[in-house]
């Protein structure tokens, strides 16, 4: 089985080559992303393996089908970059529904702690032997209220971590899992109540038509003065212009972003020698109370191992048995979600 692997990075190759051995799979690694221009590279392959910023639109799907490609293997959980409606009945799409919710939840807490304890500032100061504490005053997380939007695998782990810090946890989910209210002392509330009562808001829901720009001018208006926004989910959950305005007006106390709506052409690459064309991102990064990481939350040894082993199992199942438990279904969820009535 020959698979064209797009947007390949050195850390991908090590784990994928390890699991490919013995599974009769050969990967051809392409550094370029999959899109309208690069889709022709997949000619002669049985499948393509793609990540969060590859484009699997109707044009790409039609070309892949024409060239005899049978499977699109996402090596991530989110699938907002795939035109699922167009793919249905033409090509199989599989994903890795969970590789390490701990990786993403722990990174979210790392960003929050960095922000509230000014670690990003202190690190740079002490490198220059500047041991002054002026301007580094933070606040205790203990007793603060965090509002978690999306209580799936990652949101649940983040709720547990926050409880470990003695924080009050409010949650909103379109499909609540009420057992976490009992086990983890979490309280489900309405979205408006999340905005009204939370000192910190953390996003862990998928990007859908419904959640697009969930954090917008209106939501920011309803939020507490000084609120901290955490986004380690998908960039377009946040209207970046509205976020910037909220920071300028001092309504938002801080923002920690691992994802950005326009990240596709920037993140995962070294742009340090280039002029930054995206004024909104440049302005956000220039703010002392904004921390940006480049879609790094998933990047742990454990997650990379799980991504590689699950993706290879998915490809083998799909190409040899014609079915796979991680195949995405036409109703925009995975088969497991469909069984649970959780299609979105
Ligand atoms: P999940 O499917 O387990 O959980 C998502 C939750 O969101 C579910 O409980 C679902 O009911 C809820 N939801 C769906 N629609 C909603 C809506 N309109 N409003 C509120 N809640 C809604 O997914 P997960 O594994 O916890 O991942 C969450 C998100 O994290 C993914 O969608 C992905 O975008 C992102 N992610 C980011 C990284 C990273 O490296 N930064 C890595 C993995 C996943």
Tab-separated table of C-alpha atoms in Angstrom, residues 24-163:
chain	number	residue	atom	x	y	z
A	24	UNK	CA	3.137	-3.457	4.198
A	25	UNK	CA	2.811	0.321	3.915
A	26	UNK	CA	5.220	2.684	2.172
A	27	UNK	CA	4.970	6.385	2.844
A	28	UNK	CA	6.233	8.983	0.390
A	29	UNK	CA	6.762	12.147	2.413
A	30	UNK	CA	5.928	15.501	0.801
A	31	UNK	CA	6.796	18.686	2.697
A	32	UNK	CA	4.139	20.609	0.776
A	33	UNK	CA	0.536	20.768	1.949
A	34	UNK	CA	-2.230	19.086	-0.043
A	35	UNK	CA	-4.233	21.632	-2.044
A	36	UNK	CA	-5.546	22.329	-5.575
A	37	UNK	CA	-1.996	22.745	-6.924
A	38	UNK	CA	-0.304	19.800	-5.208
A	39	UNK	CA	-3.038	17.162	-5.479
A	40	UNK	CA	-1.366	15.734	-8.624
A	41	UNK	CA	1.505	14.460	-6.451
A	42	UNK	CA	-0.926	11.803	-5.190
A	43	UNK	CA	-1.110	10.139	-8.630
A	44	UNK	CA	-0.332	6.415	-8.329
A	45	UNK	CA	-0.934	6.257	-4.564
A	46	UNK	CA	-3.610	4.215	-2.747
A	47	UNK	CA	-4.190	6.883	-0.164
A	48	UNK	CA	-3.199	10.308	1.131
A	49	UNK	CA	-2.308	11.145	4.722
A	50	UNK	CA	-3.108	14.740	5.702
A	51	UNK	CA	-3.065	17.086	8.707
A	52	UNK	CA	-5.013	20.094	9.984
A	53	UNK	CA	-3.917	22.660	7.382
A	54	UNK	CA	-4.157	20.510	4.246
A	55	UNK	CA	-7.086	21.364	1.970
A	56	UNK	CA	-9.465	18.549	1.066
A	57	UNK	CA	-12.101	20.515	-0.843
A	58	UNK	CA	-14.392	19.332	-3.651
A	59	UNK	CA	-11.751	19.967	-6.348
A	60	UNK	CA	-9.090	17.997	-4.460
A	61	UNK	CA	-11.538	15.156	-3.743
A	62	UNK	CA	-12.556	14.869	-7.418
A	63	UNK	CA	-8.897	14.796	-8.539
A	64	UNK	CA	-8.007	12.167	-5.922
A	65	UNK	CA	-10.907	9.978	-7.063
A	66	UNK	CA	-9.957	10.449	-10.727
A	67	UNK	CA	-6.392	9.313	-9.927
A	68	UNK	CA	-7.661	6.184	-8.140
A	69	UNK	CA	-6.859	7.288	-4.562
A	70	UNK	CA	-9.160	5.378	-2.226
A	71	UNK	CA	-8.630	6.805	1.228
A	72	UNK	CA	-7.981	10.172	2.892
A	73	UNK	CA	-6.346	9.420	6.249
A	74	UNK	CA	-6.494	12.426	8.560
A	75	UNK	CA	-3.771	12.202	11.196
A	76	UNK	CA	-5.792	14.487	13.471
A	77	UNK	CA	-9.185	14.584	15.179
A	78	UNK	CA	-10.761	17.721	13.643
A	79	UNK	CA	-12.031	17.435	10.053
A	80	UNK	CA	-13.242	20.971	9.270
A	81	UNK	CA	-10.709	21.071	6.386
A	82	UNK	CA	-12.516	18.236	4.549
A	83	UNK	CA	-15.633	18.789	2.426
A	84	UNK	CA	-17.407	15.807	3.970
A	85	UNK	CA	-20.600	16.251	1.975
A	86	UNK	CA	-18.643	16.073	-1.273
A	87	UNK	CA	-16.510	13.131	-0.098
A	88	UNK	CA	-19.493	10.959	0.785
A	89	UNK	CA	-19.856	8.027	-1.588
A	90	UNK	CA	-16.662	8.951	-3.478
A	91	UNK	CA	-13.711	8.410	-1.146
A	92	UNK	CA	-13.222	7.051	2.371
A	93	UNK	CA	-12.194	9.536	5.058
A	94	UNK	CA	-10.699	8.246	8.313
A	95	UNK	CA	-9.348	10.159	11.294
A	96	UNK	CA	-7.667	9.741	14.688
A	97	UNK	CA	-10.494	10.593	17.082
A	98	UNK	CA	-8.256	10.662	20.175
A	99	UNK	CA	-4.499	10.572	20.442
A	100	UNK	CA	-3.864	12.302	23.712
A	101	UNK	CA	-6.454	14.565	25.250
A	102	UNK	CA	-3.853	15.052	28.014
A	103	UNK	CA	-1.386	16.626	25.559
A	104	UNK	CA	-3.862	19.339	24.533
A	105	UNK	CA	-5.389	19.889	27.979
A	106	UNK	CA	-1.954	20.119	29.640
A	107	UNK	CA	-0.759	22.596	26.989
A	108	UNK	CA	-3.864	24.694	27.670
A	109	UNK	CA	-2.984	24.822	31.366
A	110	UNK	CA	0.670	25.553	30.504
A	111	UNK	CA	-0.466	28.576	28.472
A	112	UNK	CA	-2.782	29.753	31.247
A	113	UNK	CA	-0.090	29.480	33.940
A	114	UNK	CA	2.477	31.156	31.698
A	115	UNK	CA	0.087	34.037	31.168
A	116	UNK	CA	-1.150	34.595	34.718
A	117	UNK	CA	2.297	34.152	36.331
A	118	UNK	CA	4.081	36.136	33.575
A	119	UNK	CA	6.540	33.273	32.954
A	120	UNK	CA	7.068	34.452	29.349
A	121	UNK	CA	8.311	37.798	30.683
A	122	UNK	CA	10.369	36.368	33.553
A	123	UNK	CA	12.128	33.864	31.251
A	124	UNK	CA	13.397	36.622	28.957
A	125	UNK	CA	14.355	38.889	31.876
A	126	UNK	CA	16.417	36.286	33.714
A	127	UNK	CA	18.246	35.351	30.473
A	128	UNK	CA	19.548	38.942	30.601
A	129	UNK	CA	20.244	38.754	34.363
A	130	UNK	CA	17.375	41.173	34.958
A	131	UNK	CA	15.990	39.863	38.243
A	132	UNK	CA	13.502	42.665	38.830
A	133	UNK	CA	9.966	41.574	39.772
A	134	UNK	CA	8.283	44.818	38.720
A	135	UNK	CA	5.312	44.135	36.452
A	136	UNK	CA	5.311	40.383	37.103
A	137	UNK	CA	2.450	40.309	39.626
A	138	UNK	CA	0.036	37.505	38.747
A	139	UNK	CA	-3.028	36.080	40.481
A	140	UNK	CA	-4.034	32.776	42.092
A	141	UNK	CA	-5.997	30.349	39.944
A	142	UNK	CA	-7.422	28.857	43.156
A	143	UNK	CA	-11.044	29.943	43.563
A	144	UNK	CA	-11.318	31.456	40.070
A	145	UNK	CA	-14.110	30.396	37.713
A	146	UNK	CA	-13.236	28.733	34.423
A	147	UNK	CA	-15.880	28.299	31.721
A	148	UNK	CA	-15.222	25.322	29.458
A	149	UNK	CA	-16.999	25.247	26.103
A	150	UNK	CA	-17.015	21.667	24.796
A	151	UNK	CA	-16.719	18.872	27.342
A	152	UNK	CA	-15.554	16.051	25.099
A	153	UNK	CA	-12.282	14.208	25.590
A	154	UNK	CA	-10.050	17.293	25.907
A	155	UNK	CA	-12.567	19.518	27.721
A	156	UNK	CA	-13.113	16.807	30.368
A	157	UNK	CA	-9.377	16.429	31.056
A	158	UNK	CA	-8.998	20.209	31.230
A	159	UNK	CA	-11.901	20.335	33.721
A	160	UNK	CA	-10.101	17.771	35.928
A	161	UNK	CA	-6.851	19.749	35.778
A	162	UNK	CA	-8.693	22.939	36.736
A	163	UNK	CA	-10.393	21.166	39.640
